[in-house]
Amino acid sequence: MDRLNIVKGNIVKAKTDVIVNAANTSLLGGGGVDGAIHRAAGPMLLEECKKLNGCPTGEARITPGFKLNAKYVIHTPGPIWRGGGKGECELLANCYKNSLNLAYEKCLLSISFPSISTGIYRFPADIASKIALKEIYDFLSKHTDFEKVNIVCFDYDVYKIYKKTIKEFNKN
Ligand code: APR
């Protein structure tokens, strides 16, 4: 599936129609990729996010990208890892599902994801990568006109985990 790529890099540089922000439920910015996206987009992004009045975990909201290369940002709060018994896997799957469906609804056919929840929210990257790739493959098989999904890994260890997982998916 050449429409899905795992890349090492900084998502703020991505040139896809939309990039996904691993936000928190306030949508008022934070550290990690959330902080990087807000810094690169400029203060207008926070002003726009304030109008959204937050977003529940697993859901997705869209804003313009302002000073980013990407025209839009989809903000999705991932779940905090609490050991795996509190519905974290389903909530993470919903982040990918809802972000992809929202992009498609807006006729945006190329998207870049960070590795949602695997930083400050401590979700194990090996489990998260399987959830992410399953949802993305399912979506791409149903939407043959969708052009590209990049998973942009900032952290080399996370990049290696996604590359390993995609190899396992391609074998099956
Ligand atoms: N580009 C791509 N990926 C990045 C970048 C970047 N510029 N910066 C960090 N990452 C990666 C991290 O290495 C990690 O693999 O994004 C992944 C998600 O990490 P976090 O940004 O910490 O996000 P998350 O674990 O989902 O925690 C969300 O952190 O930043 C706050 O406001 C945010 O409260 C929310 C929480």
Short mmCIF file of C-alpha atoms and ligand atoms in Angstrom, two decimals:
data_model
loop_
_atom_site.label_atom_id
_atom_site.label_comp_id
_atom_site.label_asym_id
_atom_site.label_seq_id
_atom_site.Cartn_x
_atom_site.Cartn_y
_atom_site.Cartn_z
CA MET A 1 0.00 0.00 0.00
CA ASP A 2 2.09 2.93 -1.27
CA ARG A 3 -0.50 5.46 -0.07
CA LEU A 4 0.68 4.91 3.51
CA ASN A 5 4.17 6.08 4.50
CA ILE A 6 6.08 6.06 7.77
CA VAL A 7 8.45 9.02 7.80
CA LYS A 8 10.97 10.35 10.32
CA GLY A 9 10.64 14.09 10.81
CA ASN A 10 8.85 17.10 12.17
CA ILE A 11 5.12 17.20 11.35
CA VAL A 12 5.06 21.02 11.20
CA LYS A 13 7.00 20.74 7.92
CA ALA A 14 4.55 18.27 6.35
CA LYS A 15 3.09 19.36 2.99
CA THR A 16 -0.11 17.30 3.12
CA ASP A 17 -3.52 19.03 2.94
CA VAL A 18 -3.97 18.53 6.67
CA ILE A 19 -1.83 17.59 9.68
CA VAL A 20 -3.18 16.03 12.85
CA ASN A 21 -2.41 17.48 16.27
CA ALA A 22 -2.15 15.18 19.30
CA ALA A 23 -4.03 17.68 21.45
CA ASN A 24 -5.60 17.64 24.89
CA THR A 25 -9.31 18.02 25.58
CA SER A 26 -9.01 21.76 26.27
CA LEU A 27 -7.59 22.37 22.76
CA LEU A 28 -5.65 25.26 24.32
CA GLY A 29 -2.17 23.99 23.41
CA GLY A 30 0.45 22.18 25.41
CA GLY A 31 3.86 20.59 25.02
CA GLY A 32 5.07 17.96 22.57
CA VAL A 33 3.65 18.02 19.07
CA ASP A 34 0.79 20.25 20.26
CA GLY A 35 3.29 22.91 21.28
CA ALA A 36 5.28 22.54 18.07
CA ILE A 37 2.19 22.91 15.88
CA HIS A 38 0.96 25.97 17.77
CA ARG A 39 4.39 27.61 17.58
CA ALA A 40 4.65 26.98 13.83
CA ALA A 41 1.04 27.99 13.05
CA GLY A 42 1.21 31.20 15.07
CA PRO A 43 -1.13 32.72 17.66
CA MET A 44 -4.16 32.70 15.35
CA LEU A 45 -4.40 28.93 15.85
CA LEU A 46 -5.01 29.32 19.59
CA GLU A 47 -7.58 32.06 18.93
CA GLU A 48 -9.40 29.68 16.57
CA CYS A 49 -9.17 26.77 19.01
CA LYS A 50 -10.67 28.88 21.81
CA LYS A 51 -13.90 29.10 19.76
CA LEU A 52 -14.20 25.30 19.72
CA ASN A 53 -14.74 24.95 23.48
CA GLY A 54 -12.63 21.82 23.78
CA CYS A 55 -12.96 18.33 22.33
CA PRO A 56 -13.64 14.97 24.03
CA THR A 57 -10.95 12.28 23.85
CA GLY A 58 -11.14 10.33 20.59
CA GLU A 59 -13.11 13.00 18.72
CA ALA A 60 -11.67 15.38 16.12
CA ARG A 61 -12.04 19.09 15.29
CA ILE A 62 -10.66 21.04 12.33
CA THR A 63 -9.14 24.52 12.06
CA PRO A 64 -7.14 26.40 9.41
CA GLY A 65 -3.38 25.84 9.50
CA PHE A 66 -2.51 29.57 9.37
CA LYS A 67 1.30 29.84 8.99
CA LEU A 68 1.80 26.07 8.56
CA ASN A 69 2.46 24.52 5.12
CA ALA A 70 -0.68 22.42 5.70
CA LYS A 71 -3.93 24.24 4.94
CA TYR A 72 -5.70 22.66 7.91
CA VAL A 73 -5.06 21.12 11.31
CA ILE A 74 -7.24 18.37 12.76
CA HIS A 75 -7.03 18.34 16.55
CA THR A 76 -7.71 15.05 18.30
CA PRO A 77 -7.09 14.37 22.00
CA GLY A 78 -5.67 10.87 22.44
CA PRO A 79 -6.24 8.75 25.55
CA ILE A 80 -3.85 8.79 28.50
CA TRP A 81 -2.45 5.26 28.99
CA ARG A 82 -3.75 3.86 32.28
CA GLY A 83 -2.67 0.26 31.83
CA GLY A 84 -4.98 -0.68 28.97
CA GLY A 85 -8.10 -1.57 30.92
CA LYS A 86 -9.94 1.76 30.58
CA GLY A 87 -10.89 1.67 26.90
CA GLU A 88 -7.66 3.34 25.82
CA CYS A 89 -7.29 1.18 22.69
CA GLU A 90 -10.78 2.00 21.42
CA LEU A 91 -10.33 5.70 22.14
CA LEU A 92 -7.03 5.76 20.23
CA ALA A 93 -8.66 3.94 17.30
CA ASN A 94 -11.39 6.60 17.34
CA CYS A 95 -8.74 9.36 17.05
CA TYR A 96 -7.56 7.90 13.73
CA LYS A 97 -11.07 6.99 12.48
CA ASN A 98 -12.58 10.38 13.29
CA SER A 99 -9.60 12.35 11.93
CA LEU A 100 -9.63 10.42 8.64
CA ASN A 101 -13.40 10.72 8.24
CA LEU A 102 -13.32 14.45 9.02
CA ALA A 103 -10.54 15.03 6.45
CA TYR A 104 -12.52 13.06 3.84
CA GLU A 105 -15.73 14.99 4.60
CA LYS A 106 -13.79 18.21 3.91
CA CYS A 107 -12.39 16.76 0.64
CA LEU A 108 -8.85 16.78 2.05
CA LEU A 109 -7.15 13.74 0.50
CA SER A 110 -3.69 13.80 2.08
CA ILE A 111 -3.04 13.75 5.82
CA SER A 112 -0.08 13.52 8.22
CA PHE A 113 -0.43 11.97 11.67
CA PRO A 114 1.94 12.09 14.61
CA SER A 115 2.14 8.98 16.78
CA ILE A 116 -0.83 10.01 18.92
CA SER A 117 -0.65 9.41 22.71
CA THR A 118 2.82 7.79 22.67
CA GLY A 119 4.60 10.77 24.28
CA ILE A 120 3.34 12.59 27.36
CA TYR A 121 0.30 10.27 27.43
CA ARG A 122 2.58 7.23 27.76
CA PHE A 123 0.67 4.91 25.42
CA PRO A 124 3.06 2.04 24.48
CA ALA A 125 4.19 2.75 20.91
CA ASP A 126 4.15 -0.91 19.82
CA ILE A 127 0.46 -1.24 20.75
CA ALA A 128 -0.38 2.24 19.41
CA SER A 129 1.29 1.50 16.06
CA LYS A 130 -0.88 -1.59 15.51
CA ILE A 131 -4.04 0.38 16.30
CA ALA A 132 -3.02 3.27 14.04
CA LEU A 133 -2.07 1.07 11.08
CA LYS A 134 -5.21 -1.07 11.36
CA GLU A 135 -7.50 2.00 11.27
CA ILE A 136 -5.56 3.61 8.43
CA TYR A 137 -5.52 0.42 6.32
CA ASP A 138 -9.27 -0.11 6.91
CA PHE A 139 -9.98 3.49 5.88
CA LEU A 140 -7.78 3.40 2.77
CA SER A 141 -9.35 0.12 1.61
CA LYS A 142 -12.79 1.80 1.77
CA HIS A 143 -11.68 5.14 0.26
CA THR A 144 -9.71 4.35 -2.90
CA ASP A 145 -9.67 8.04 -3.87
CA PHE A 146 -7.86 9.06 -0.69
CA GLU A 147 -4.34 9.91 -1.83
CA LYS A 148 -1.86 9.75 1.05
CA VAL A 149 -1.45 9.08 4.76
CA ASN A 150 1.91 9.86 6.37
CA ILE A 151 2.77 8.89 9.91
CA VAL A 152 5.46 11.39 10.90
CA CYS A 153 7.65 10.12 13.73
CA PHE A 154 9.80 12.69 15.50
CA ASP A 155 11.49 10.15 17.73
CA TYR A 156 13.75 7.53 16.10
CA ASP A 157 12.71 4.72 18.47
CA VAL A 158 9.03 5.32 17.65
CA TYR A 159 9.90 5.45 13.93
CA LYS A 160 11.58 2.02 14.16
CA ILE A 161 8.52 0.58 15.93
CA TYR A 162 6.16 1.82 13.19
CA LYS A 163 8.48 0.51 10.45
CA LYS A 164 8.52 -2.89 12.17
CA THR A 165 4.74 -2.95 12.53
CA ILE A 166 4.07 -1.94 8.92
CA LYS A 167 6.41 -4.74 7.78
CA GLU A 168 4.32 -7.23 9.84
CA PHE A 169 1.09 -5.84 8.30
CA ASN A 170 2.49 -6.13 4.77
CA LYS A 171 3.49 -9.76 5.40
CA ASN A 172 -0.06 -10.78 6.40
N1 APR B 1 6.48 16.23 14.93
C1 APR B 1 6.05 14.95 14.97
N2 APR B 1 5.91 14.24 16.10
C2 APR B 1 6.25 14.87 17.26
C3 APR B 1 6.71 16.20 17.31
C4 APR B 1 6.82 16.88 16.07
N3 APR B 1 7.24 18.16 16.00
N4 APR B 1 6.96 16.52 18.62
C5 APR B 1 6.69 15.41 19.34
N5 APR B 1 6.27 14.41 18.53
C6 APR B 1 5.92 13.03 18.85
C7 APR B 1 6.42 12.48 20.17
O1 APR B 1 7.77 12.04 20.05
C8 APR B 1 5.46 11.32 20.36
O2 APR B 1 5.92 10.18 19.66
O3 APR B 1 4.51 12.97 18.95
C9 APR B 1 4.15 11.81 19.69
C10 APR B 1 3.07 12.22 20.68
O4 APR B 1 3.70 12.84 21.80
P1 APR B 1 3.06 14.14 22.53
O5 APR B 1 3.24 15.31 21.67
O6 APR B 1 3.63 14.15 23.90
O7 APR B 1 1.49 13.82 22.58
P2 APR B 1 0.66 12.80 23.47
O8 APR B 1 1.50 11.67 23.98
O9 APR B 1 -0.54 12.49 22.63
O10 APR B 1 0.24 13.68 24.73
C11 APR B 1 -0.65 14.74 24.50
O11 APR B 1 0.80 16.35 25.44
O12 APR B 1 1.54 18.16 24.32
C12 APR B 1 0.61 17.74 25.21
O13 APR B 1 -1.25 19.21 24.89
C13 APR B 1 -0.78 17.89 24.69
O14 APR B 1 -1.74 17.37 26.80
C14 APR B 1 -1.49 16.86 25.51
C15 APR B 1 -0.48 15.74 25.61
#
